[in-house]
Short mmCIF file of C-alpha atoms in Angstrom, two decimals:
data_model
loop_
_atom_site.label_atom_id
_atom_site.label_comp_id
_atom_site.label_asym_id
_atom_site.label_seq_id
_atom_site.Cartn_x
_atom_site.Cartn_y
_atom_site.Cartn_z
CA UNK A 1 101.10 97.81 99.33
CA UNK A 2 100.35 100.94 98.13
CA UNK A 3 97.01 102.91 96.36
CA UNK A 4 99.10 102.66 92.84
CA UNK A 5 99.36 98.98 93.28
CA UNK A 6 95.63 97.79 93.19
CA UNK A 7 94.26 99.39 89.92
CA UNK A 8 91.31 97.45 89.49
CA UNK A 9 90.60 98.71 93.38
CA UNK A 10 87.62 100.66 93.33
CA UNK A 11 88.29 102.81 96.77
CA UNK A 12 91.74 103.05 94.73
CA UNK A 13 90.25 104.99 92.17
CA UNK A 14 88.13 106.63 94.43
CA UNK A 15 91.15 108.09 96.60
CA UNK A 16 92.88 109.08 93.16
CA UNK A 17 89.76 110.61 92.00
CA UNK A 18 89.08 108.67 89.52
CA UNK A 19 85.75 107.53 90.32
CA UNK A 20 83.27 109.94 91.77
CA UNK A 21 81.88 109.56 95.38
CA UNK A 22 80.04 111.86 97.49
CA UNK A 23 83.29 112.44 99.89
CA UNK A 24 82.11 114.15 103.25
CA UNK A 25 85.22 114.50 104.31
CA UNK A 26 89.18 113.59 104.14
CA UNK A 27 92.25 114.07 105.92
CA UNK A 28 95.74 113.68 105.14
CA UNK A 29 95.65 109.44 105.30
CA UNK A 30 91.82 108.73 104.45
CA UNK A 31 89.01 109.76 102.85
CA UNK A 32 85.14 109.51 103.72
CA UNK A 33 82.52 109.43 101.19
CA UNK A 34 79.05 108.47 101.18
CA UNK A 35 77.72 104.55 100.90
CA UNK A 36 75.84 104.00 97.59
CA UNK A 37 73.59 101.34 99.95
CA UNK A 38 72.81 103.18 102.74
CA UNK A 39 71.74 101.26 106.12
CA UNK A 40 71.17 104.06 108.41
CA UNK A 41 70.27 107.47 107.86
CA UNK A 42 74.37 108.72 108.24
CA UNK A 43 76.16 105.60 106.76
CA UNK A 44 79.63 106.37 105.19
CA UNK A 45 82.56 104.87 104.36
CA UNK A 46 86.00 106.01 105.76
CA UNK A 47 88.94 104.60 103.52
CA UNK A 48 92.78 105.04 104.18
CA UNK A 49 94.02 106.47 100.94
CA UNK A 50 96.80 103.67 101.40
CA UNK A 51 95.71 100.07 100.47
CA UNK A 52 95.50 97.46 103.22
CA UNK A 53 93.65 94.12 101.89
CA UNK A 54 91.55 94.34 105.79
CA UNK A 55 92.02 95.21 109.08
CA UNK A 56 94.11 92.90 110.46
CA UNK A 57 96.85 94.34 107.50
CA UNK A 58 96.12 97.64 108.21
CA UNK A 59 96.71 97.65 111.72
CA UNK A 60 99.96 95.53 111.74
CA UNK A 61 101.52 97.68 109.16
CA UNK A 62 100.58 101.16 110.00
CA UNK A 63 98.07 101.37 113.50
CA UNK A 64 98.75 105.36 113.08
CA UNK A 65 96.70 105.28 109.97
CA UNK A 66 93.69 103.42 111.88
CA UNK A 67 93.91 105.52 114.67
CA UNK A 68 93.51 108.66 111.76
CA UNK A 69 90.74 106.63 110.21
CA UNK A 70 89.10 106.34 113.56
CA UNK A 71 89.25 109.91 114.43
CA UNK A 72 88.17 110.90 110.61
CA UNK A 73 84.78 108.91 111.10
CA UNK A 74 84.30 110.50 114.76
CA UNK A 75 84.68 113.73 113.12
CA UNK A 76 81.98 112.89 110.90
CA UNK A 77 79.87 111.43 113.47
CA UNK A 78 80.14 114.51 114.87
CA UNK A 79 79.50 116.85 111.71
CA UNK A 80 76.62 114.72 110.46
CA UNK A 81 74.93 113.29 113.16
CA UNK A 82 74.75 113.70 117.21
CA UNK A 83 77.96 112.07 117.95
CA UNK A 84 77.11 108.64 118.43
CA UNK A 85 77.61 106.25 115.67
CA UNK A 86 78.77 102.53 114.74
CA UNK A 87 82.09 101.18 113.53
CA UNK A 88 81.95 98.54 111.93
CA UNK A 89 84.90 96.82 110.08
CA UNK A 90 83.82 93.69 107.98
CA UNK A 91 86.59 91.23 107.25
CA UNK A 92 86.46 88.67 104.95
CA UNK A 93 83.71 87.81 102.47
CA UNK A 94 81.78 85.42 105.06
CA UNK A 95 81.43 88.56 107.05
CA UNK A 96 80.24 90.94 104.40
CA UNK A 97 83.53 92.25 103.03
CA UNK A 98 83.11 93.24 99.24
CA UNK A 99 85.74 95.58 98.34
CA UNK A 100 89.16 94.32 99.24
CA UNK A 101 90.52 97.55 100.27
CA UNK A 102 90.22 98.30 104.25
CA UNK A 103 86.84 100.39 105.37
CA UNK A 104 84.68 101.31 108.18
CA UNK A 105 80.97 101.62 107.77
CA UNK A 106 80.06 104.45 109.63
CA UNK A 107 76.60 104.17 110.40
CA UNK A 108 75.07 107.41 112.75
CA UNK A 109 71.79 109.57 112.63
CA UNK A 110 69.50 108.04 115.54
CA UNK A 111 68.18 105.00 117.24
CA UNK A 112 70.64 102.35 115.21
CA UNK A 113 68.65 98.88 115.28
CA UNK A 114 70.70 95.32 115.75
CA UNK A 115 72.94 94.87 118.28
CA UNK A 116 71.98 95.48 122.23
#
């Protein structure tokens, strides 16, 4: 499935433009743009400008695009904070998952409380 067959996606209209975000940075398959809610003092969202319903989907149908959505948020990690960062990849609504439309939190920008 691609971007121009989820309309009422919002990271849809986001890729296309349609609806601003604060975009840090993008590549040729994804886009990174600020979170609205941030949890840490760097937290933002990388996106593949294709449209995968979650993880599992994106990585069975095209790993090269997470591996470029991996190396997009590094990059960031890297131009916004020290290096070090969180990925985190929520997956279903039990887990936290609120727009439909595959995304890494990229949280970065010191000590990062929660998990040891």
């Amino acid at each position: 499935m691609t971007s121009t067959d989820s309309p009422d996606c919002l990271f849809c209209k986001i890729v296309a433009g349609d609806v601003p975000a604060d975009v840090v940075a993008s590549s040729d398959t994804a886009i990174a743009f600020r979170d609205v809610a941030p949890k840490a003092s760097v937290h933002v969202l990388v996106v593949p400008r294709e449209h995968y319903p979650d993880v599992p989907a994106f990585a069975a149908s095209d790993p090269e695009g997470l591996a470029g959505v991996i190396a997009l948020a590094d990059g960031v990690a890297s131009d916004l904070g020290d290096g070090q960062y969180r990925l985190i990849f929520n997956t279903g609504p039990k887990a936290g998952q609120s727009v439909f439309h595959v995304h890494a939190h990229l949280l970065a920008g010191g000590e990062l409380p929660g998990f040891a």
